[in-house]
XYZ file of C-alpha atoms in Angstrom:
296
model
C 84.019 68.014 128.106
C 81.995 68.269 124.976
C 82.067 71.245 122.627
C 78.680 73.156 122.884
C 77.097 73.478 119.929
C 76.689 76.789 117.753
C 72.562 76.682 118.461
C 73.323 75.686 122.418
C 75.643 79.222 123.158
C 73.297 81.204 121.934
C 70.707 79.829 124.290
C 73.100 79.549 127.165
C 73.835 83.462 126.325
C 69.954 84.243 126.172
C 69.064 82.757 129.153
C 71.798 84.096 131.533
C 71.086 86.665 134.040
C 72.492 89.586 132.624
C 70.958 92.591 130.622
C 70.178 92.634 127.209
C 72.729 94.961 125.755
C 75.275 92.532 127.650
C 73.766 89.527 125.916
C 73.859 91.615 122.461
C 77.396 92.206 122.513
C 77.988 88.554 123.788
C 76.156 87.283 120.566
C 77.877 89.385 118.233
C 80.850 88.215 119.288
C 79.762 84.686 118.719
C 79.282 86.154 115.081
C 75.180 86.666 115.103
C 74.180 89.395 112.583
C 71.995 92.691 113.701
C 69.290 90.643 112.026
C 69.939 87.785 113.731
C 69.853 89.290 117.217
C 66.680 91.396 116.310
C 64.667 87.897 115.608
C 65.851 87.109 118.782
C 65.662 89.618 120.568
C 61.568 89.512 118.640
C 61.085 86.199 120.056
C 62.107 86.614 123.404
C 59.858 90.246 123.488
C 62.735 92.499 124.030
C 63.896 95.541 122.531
C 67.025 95.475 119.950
C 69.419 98.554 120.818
C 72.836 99.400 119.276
C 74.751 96.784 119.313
C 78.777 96.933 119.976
C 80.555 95.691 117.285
C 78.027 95.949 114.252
C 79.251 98.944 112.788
C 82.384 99.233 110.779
C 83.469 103.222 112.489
C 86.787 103.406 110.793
C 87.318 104.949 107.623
C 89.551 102.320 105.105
C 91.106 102.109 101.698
C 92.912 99.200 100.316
C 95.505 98.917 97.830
C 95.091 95.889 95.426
C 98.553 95.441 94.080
C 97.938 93.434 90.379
C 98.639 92.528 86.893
C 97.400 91.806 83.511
C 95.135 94.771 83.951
C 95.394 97.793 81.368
C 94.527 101.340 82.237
C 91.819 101.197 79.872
C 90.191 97.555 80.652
C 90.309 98.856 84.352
C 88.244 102.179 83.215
C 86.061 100.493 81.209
C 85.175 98.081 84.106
C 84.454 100.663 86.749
C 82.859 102.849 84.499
C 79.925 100.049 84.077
C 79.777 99.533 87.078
C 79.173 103.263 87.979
C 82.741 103.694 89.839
C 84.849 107.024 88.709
C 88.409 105.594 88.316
C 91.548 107.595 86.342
C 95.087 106.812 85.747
C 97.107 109.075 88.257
C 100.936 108.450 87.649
C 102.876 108.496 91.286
C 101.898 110.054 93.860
C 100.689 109.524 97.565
C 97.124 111.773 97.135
C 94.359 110.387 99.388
C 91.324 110.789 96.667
C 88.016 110.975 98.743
C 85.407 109.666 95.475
C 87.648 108.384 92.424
C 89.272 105.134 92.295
C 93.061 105.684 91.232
C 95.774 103.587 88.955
C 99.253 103.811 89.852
C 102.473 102.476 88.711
C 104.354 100.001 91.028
C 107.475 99.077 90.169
C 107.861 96.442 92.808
C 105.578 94.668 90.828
C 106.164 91.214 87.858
C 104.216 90.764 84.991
C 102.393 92.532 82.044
C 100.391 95.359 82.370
C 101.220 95.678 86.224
C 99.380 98.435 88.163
C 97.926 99.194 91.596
C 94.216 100.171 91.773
C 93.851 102.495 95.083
C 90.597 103.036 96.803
C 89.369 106.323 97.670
C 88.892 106.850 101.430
C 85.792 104.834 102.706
C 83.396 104.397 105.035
C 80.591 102.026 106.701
C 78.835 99.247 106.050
C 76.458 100.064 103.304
C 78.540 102.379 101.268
C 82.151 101.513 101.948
C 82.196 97.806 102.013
C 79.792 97.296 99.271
C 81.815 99.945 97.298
C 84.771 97.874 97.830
C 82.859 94.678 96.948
C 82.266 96.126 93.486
C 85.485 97.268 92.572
C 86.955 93.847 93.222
C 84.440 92.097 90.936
C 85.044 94.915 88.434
C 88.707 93.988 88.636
C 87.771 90.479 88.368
C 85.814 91.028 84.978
C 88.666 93.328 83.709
C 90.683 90.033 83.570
C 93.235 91.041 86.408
C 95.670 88.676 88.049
C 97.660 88.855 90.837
C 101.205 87.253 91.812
C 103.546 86.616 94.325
C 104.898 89.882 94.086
C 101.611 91.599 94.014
C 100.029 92.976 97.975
C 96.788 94.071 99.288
C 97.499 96.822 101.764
C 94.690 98.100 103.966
C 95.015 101.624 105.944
C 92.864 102.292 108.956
C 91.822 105.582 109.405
C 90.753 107.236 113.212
C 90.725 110.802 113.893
C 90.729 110.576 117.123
C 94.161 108.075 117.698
C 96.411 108.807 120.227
C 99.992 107.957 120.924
C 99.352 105.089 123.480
C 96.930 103.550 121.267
C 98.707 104.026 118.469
C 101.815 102.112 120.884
C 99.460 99.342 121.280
C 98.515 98.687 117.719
C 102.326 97.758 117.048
C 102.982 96.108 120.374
C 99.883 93.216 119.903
C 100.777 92.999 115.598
C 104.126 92.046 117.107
C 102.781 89.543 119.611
C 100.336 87.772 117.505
C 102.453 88.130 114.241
C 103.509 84.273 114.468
C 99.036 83.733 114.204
C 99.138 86.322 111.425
C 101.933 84.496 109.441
C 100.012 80.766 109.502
C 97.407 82.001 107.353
C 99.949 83.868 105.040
C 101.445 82.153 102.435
C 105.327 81.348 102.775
C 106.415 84.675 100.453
C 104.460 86.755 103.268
C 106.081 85.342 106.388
C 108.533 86.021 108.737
C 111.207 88.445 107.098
C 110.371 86.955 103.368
C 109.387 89.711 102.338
C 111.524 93.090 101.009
C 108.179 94.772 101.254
C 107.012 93.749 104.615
C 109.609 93.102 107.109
C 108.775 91.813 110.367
C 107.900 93.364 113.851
C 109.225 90.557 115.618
C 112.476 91.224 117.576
C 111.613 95.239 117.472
C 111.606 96.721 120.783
C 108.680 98.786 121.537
C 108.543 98.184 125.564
C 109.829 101.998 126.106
C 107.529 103.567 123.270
C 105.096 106.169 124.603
C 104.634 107.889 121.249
C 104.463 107.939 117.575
C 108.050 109.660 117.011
C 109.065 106.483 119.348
C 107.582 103.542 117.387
C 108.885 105.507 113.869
C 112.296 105.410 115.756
C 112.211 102.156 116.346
C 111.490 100.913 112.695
C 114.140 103.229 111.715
C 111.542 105.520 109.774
C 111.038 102.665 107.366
C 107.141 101.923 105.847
C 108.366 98.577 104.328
C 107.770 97.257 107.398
C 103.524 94.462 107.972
C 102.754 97.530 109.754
C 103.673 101.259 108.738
C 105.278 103.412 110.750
C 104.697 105.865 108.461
C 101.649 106.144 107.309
C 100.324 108.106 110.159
C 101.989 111.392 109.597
C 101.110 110.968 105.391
C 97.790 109.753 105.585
C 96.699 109.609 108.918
C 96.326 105.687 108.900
C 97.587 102.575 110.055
C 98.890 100.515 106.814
C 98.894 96.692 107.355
C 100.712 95.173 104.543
C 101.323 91.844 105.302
C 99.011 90.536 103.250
C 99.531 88.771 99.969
C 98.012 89.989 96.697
C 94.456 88.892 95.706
C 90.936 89.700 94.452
C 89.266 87.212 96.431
C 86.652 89.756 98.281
C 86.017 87.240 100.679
C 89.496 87.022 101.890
C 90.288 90.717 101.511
C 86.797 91.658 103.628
C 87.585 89.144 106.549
C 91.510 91.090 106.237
C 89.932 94.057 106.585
C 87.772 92.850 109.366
C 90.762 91.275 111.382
C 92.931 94.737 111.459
C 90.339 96.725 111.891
C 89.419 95.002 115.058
C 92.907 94.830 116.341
C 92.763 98.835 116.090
C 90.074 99.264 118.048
C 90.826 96.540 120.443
C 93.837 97.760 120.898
C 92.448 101.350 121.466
C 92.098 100.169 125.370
C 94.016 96.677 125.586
C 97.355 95.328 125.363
C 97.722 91.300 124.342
C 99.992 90.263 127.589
C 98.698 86.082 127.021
C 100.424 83.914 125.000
C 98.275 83.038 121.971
C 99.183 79.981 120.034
C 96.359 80.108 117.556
C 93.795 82.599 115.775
C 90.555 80.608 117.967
C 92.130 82.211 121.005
C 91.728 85.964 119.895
C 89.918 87.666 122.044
C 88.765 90.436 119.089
C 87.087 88.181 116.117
C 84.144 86.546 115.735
C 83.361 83.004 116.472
C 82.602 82.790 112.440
C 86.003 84.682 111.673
C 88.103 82.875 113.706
C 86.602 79.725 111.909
C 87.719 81.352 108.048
C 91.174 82.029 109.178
C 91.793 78.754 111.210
C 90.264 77.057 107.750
C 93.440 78.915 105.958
C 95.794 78.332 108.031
C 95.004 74.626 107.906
C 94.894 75.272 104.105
C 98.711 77.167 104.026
C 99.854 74.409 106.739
């Protein structure tokens, strides 16, 4: 059977007998923009409502692990751009406006650092926010490594323990996805800093204390155990080190739609590849099938 094209499931989805909010969740899923549903939505004389799925709810900050980035160059960067960003020595602080520099010693290279984020949020504030700090890093001449990460924490206020259960038990079941668009360093048990969920046993976990049990109380680990009771977050830290927005905002994307999918479900299939997700985006599964053909 041929593949439908992108143009023909959207009409198939607009011209089903179902209701309009159905259809509107249906096309963001396919990867349609707010925009792009309200011209439709124009066109076909209906009215646009909220639409599931086109709101980032969760509060974030990332971690961009780097090098060849001085605590001045980085200050002198953000400061043009209008960001407040200081050099904080070691510590575990959530800042809620400045930007902070920290030492990691984890980390090869001159002038290594880690630039934190300050807790963010939404579309409009906290991604673009994000956006600009990367391209101030950028223009500060910063580089990044094989030893260098880009951790993202999740925050939710209202998490409980058998969602928070869930959020380890699918990582671990679609880890094998995870690692084909991570390169080698990142897979598996490669690295030190982000050890593996696979072979864990989380089937008699009911709580928080249970799943920090059974990673031994131990954050180095693609998803924290303990971050929770620090920060109140999920930390994914799989990820390699870079300050290519593009790849860091479709990371961000990817967790945070595993949290919130797996507020209510549990991943019980057997997934061989990311285009069988049932949480992304027609147009995100597409940019992490393209890197895992690229890391292949």
């Amino acid at each position: 059977m041929a593949t439908k094209s992108f143009n023909e499931q959207i009409t198939e989805i607009v011209n089903e007998n179902s209701t309009w909010a159905t259809k509107q969740t249906k096309l963001v899923k396919l990867g349609l923009t707010k925009s792009d549903i309200y011209r439709l939505g124009y066109m076909y004389g209906l009215t646009v409502t909220a639409v599931s799925g086109t709101k980032f709810a969760f509060t974030f900050g990332v971690e961009l692990e780097c090098y060849n980035l001085t605590t001045r160059a980085a200050e002198n960067a953000f400061n043009n751009v209008g960001l407040p960003i200081y050099y904080a020595g070691y510590t575990h602080h959530d800042e809620q406006r400045r930007f902070k520099l920290v030492p990691d010693g984890s980390l090869a290279g001159n002038d290594t650092i880690e630039c934190v984020t300050p807790v963010l949020k939404g579309t409009r504030n906290g991604i673009a926010t994000l956006k600009k700090a990367v391209g101030a890093m950028n223009g500060a001449g910063a580089r990044v490594n094989r030893t260098c990460g880009t951790h993202i924490h999740i925050g939710c206020t209202d998490m409980t323990d058998d969602w928070y259960v869930r959020i380890f038990r699918n990582y671990q079941r679609i880890e094998h996805i995870i690692d084909g668009f991570m390169p080698e360093s990142r897979r598996g048990n490669n690295s030190q800093w982000c050890r593996s969920l696979v072979g864990k046993d989380f089937s008699y976990c009911r709580t928080i204390y249970d799943v920090n049990r059974v990673l031994s109380f131990n954050r180095y680990f693609k998803v924290n155990p303990q971050s929770w009771d620090r920060h109140h977050t999920i930390e994914f830290r799989q990820h390699s080190g870079t300050l290519d927005y593009n790849k860091i905002y479709n990371w961000l994307m990817f967790v945070s739609k595993l949290v919130e999918y797996s507020r209510e479900n549990e991943i019980t299939a057997t997934y061989t590849n990311v285009n069988e997700l049932p949480f992304l985006t027609e147009r995100e599964k597409s940019f992490f099938a393209t890197r895992t053909a690229e890391l292949a």
